[in-house]
Short mmCIF file of C-alpha atoms in Angstrom, two decimals:
data_model
loop_
_atom_site.label_atom_id
_atom_site.label_comp_id
_atom_site.label_asym_id
_atom_site.label_seq_id
_atom_site.Cartn_x
_atom_site.Cartn_y
_atom_site.Cartn_z
CA MET R 23 0.03 -0.03 -0.14
CA SER R 24 1.87 3.47 -0.53
CA ALA R 25 2.06 5.81 1.74
CA VAL R 26 -0.34 8.33 -0.22
CA ARG R 27 -3.15 5.60 0.26
CA MET R 28 -2.20 4.79 3.70
CA MET R 29 -2.08 8.28 4.36
CA LYS R 30 -5.95 8.96 2.97
CA LEU R 31 -7.29 6.07 4.67
CA ILE R 32 -6.07 7.58 8.08
CA THR R 33 -7.65 10.74 7.79
CA GLY R 34 -10.34 9.41 6.28
CA ILE R 35 -11.25 7.27 9.05
CA MET R 36 -9.86 9.83 11.48
CA GLU R 37 -12.48 12.30 9.73
CA ALA R 38 -14.93 9.94 9.87
CA VAL R 39 -14.71 9.94 14.14
CA LEU R 40 -14.32 13.73 14.14
CA ALA R 41 -17.75 13.88 12.01
CA ILE R 42 -20.08 11.55 15.01
CA PRO R 43 -22.25 14.11 16.20
CA VAL R 44 -21.91 14.42 20.34
CA LEU R 45 -18.42 11.92 20.34
CA GLY R 46 -16.35 13.82 17.92
CA ALA R 47 -17.36 17.31 19.35
CA ILE R 48 -16.27 15.55 22.76
CA ILE R 49 -13.31 14.73 21.38
CA ILE R 50 -12.35 18.12 20.00
CA VAL R 51 -13.75 20.33 23.36
CA SER R 52 -12.13 17.69 25.54
CA ASN R 53 -8.74 18.24 24.22
CA GLY R 54 -8.86 22.26 23.49
CA TRP R 55 -9.14 21.86 19.81
CA MET R 56 -5.56 19.91 19.34
CA PRO R 57 -7.27 17.10 17.18
CA LEU R 58 -8.30 19.79 14.76
CA VAL R 59 -5.03 21.29 14.65
CA ILE R 60 -3.66 17.90 14.24
CA MET R 61 -5.66 17.05 11.50
CA LEU R 62 -4.91 20.27 9.81
CA VAL R 63 -1.03 18.74 9.94
CA LEU R 64 -2.07 15.53 8.99
CA HIS R 65 -4.08 17.28 5.51
CA ILE R 66 -1.13 18.90 4.79
CA ILE R 67 0.93 16.41 4.66
CA THR R 68 -1.30 13.86 2.67
CA LEU R 69 -1.43 17.28 0.43
CA LEU R 70 1.92 17.09 -0.19
CA LEU R 71 2.31 13.08 -0.56
CA ALA R 72 -0.60 13.32 -3.37
CA VAL R 73 1.28 16.18 -5.48
CA ARG R 74 4.18 14.42 -4.96
CA VAL R 75 2.60 11.16 -7.21
CA GLN R 76 0.15 13.17 -8.75
CA GLY R 77 -2.16 12.40 -6.99
CA PRO R 78 -6.10 13.76 -5.91
CA LEU R 79 -6.33 16.34 -4.16
CA ALA R 80 -9.75 17.15 -3.37
CA GLY R 81 -10.23 14.96 0.30
CA SER R 82 -6.74 16.38 1.43
CA ILE R 83 -8.63 20.24 0.46
CA VAL R 84 -11.45 19.74 1.97
CA GLY R 85 -9.86 18.32 5.52
CA ILE R 86 -8.08 21.26 5.29
CA ILE R 87 -11.00 23.53 5.31
CA ALA R 88 -12.93 21.31 8.03
CA SER R 89 -9.94 21.20 10.24
CA CYS R 90 -9.92 25.70 9.77
CA LEU R 91 -13.25 25.95 10.31
CA GLY R 92 -14.13 22.72 12.60
CA TRP R 93 -14.64 24.04 15.70
CA ILE R 94 -18.36 25.75 14.34
CA PRO R 95 -20.59 23.50 15.29
CA PHE R 96 -23.13 22.66 12.58
CA VAL R 97 -20.84 23.49 10.10
CA GLY R 98 -17.75 21.73 11.13
CA TRP R 99 -19.99 18.82 11.51
CA LEU R 100 -20.57 18.52 7.88
CA LEU R 101 -16.77 19.20 7.00
CA HIS R 102 -16.22 16.59 8.60
CA ALA R 103 -18.59 14.12 7.05
CA ALA R 104 -17.16 15.52 3.62
CA ALA R 105 -13.73 15.39 4.13
CA ALA R 106 -13.99 11.47 5.71
CA ILE R 107 -16.15 10.36 2.22
CA VAL R 108 -14.09 11.90 -0.51
CA LEU R 109 -11.00 11.12 1.58
CA LEU R 110 -12.21 7.51 2.18
CA VAL R 111 -13.34 7.15 -1.70
CA GLU R 112 -10.06 8.38 -3.06
CA SER R 113 -7.49 6.34 -1.03
CA PHE R 114 -9.79 3.49 -2.83
CA SER R 115 -9.60 5.56 -6.38
CA ARG R 116 -7.43 3.19 -9.03
CA ARG R 117 -5.61 6.15 -9.88
CA LEU R 118 -3.52 5.50 -7.04
CA GLN R 119 -2.23 1.88 -7.47
CA GLN R 120 0.77 2.92 -7.46
#
């Protein structure tokens, strides 16, 4: 499994956990919004890896936006869910088979 595929899968799963309505909010708020910073760094790393292999970028971009706006109650939930879906779809994309 390539590094890009692995990072997209990991960040997709983590975004899916943060998209669970009450659980995601508890994780983020109880840790002082640090999970959003960690996810931002992971999405940037994933984006740089995807650029290097000319893979799909949309999931990482949506993830970066979700990390930046995740502190807004319902907007954050929607963005985390969208990022999770796009990242997981991209992780199984044929464009990443290398």
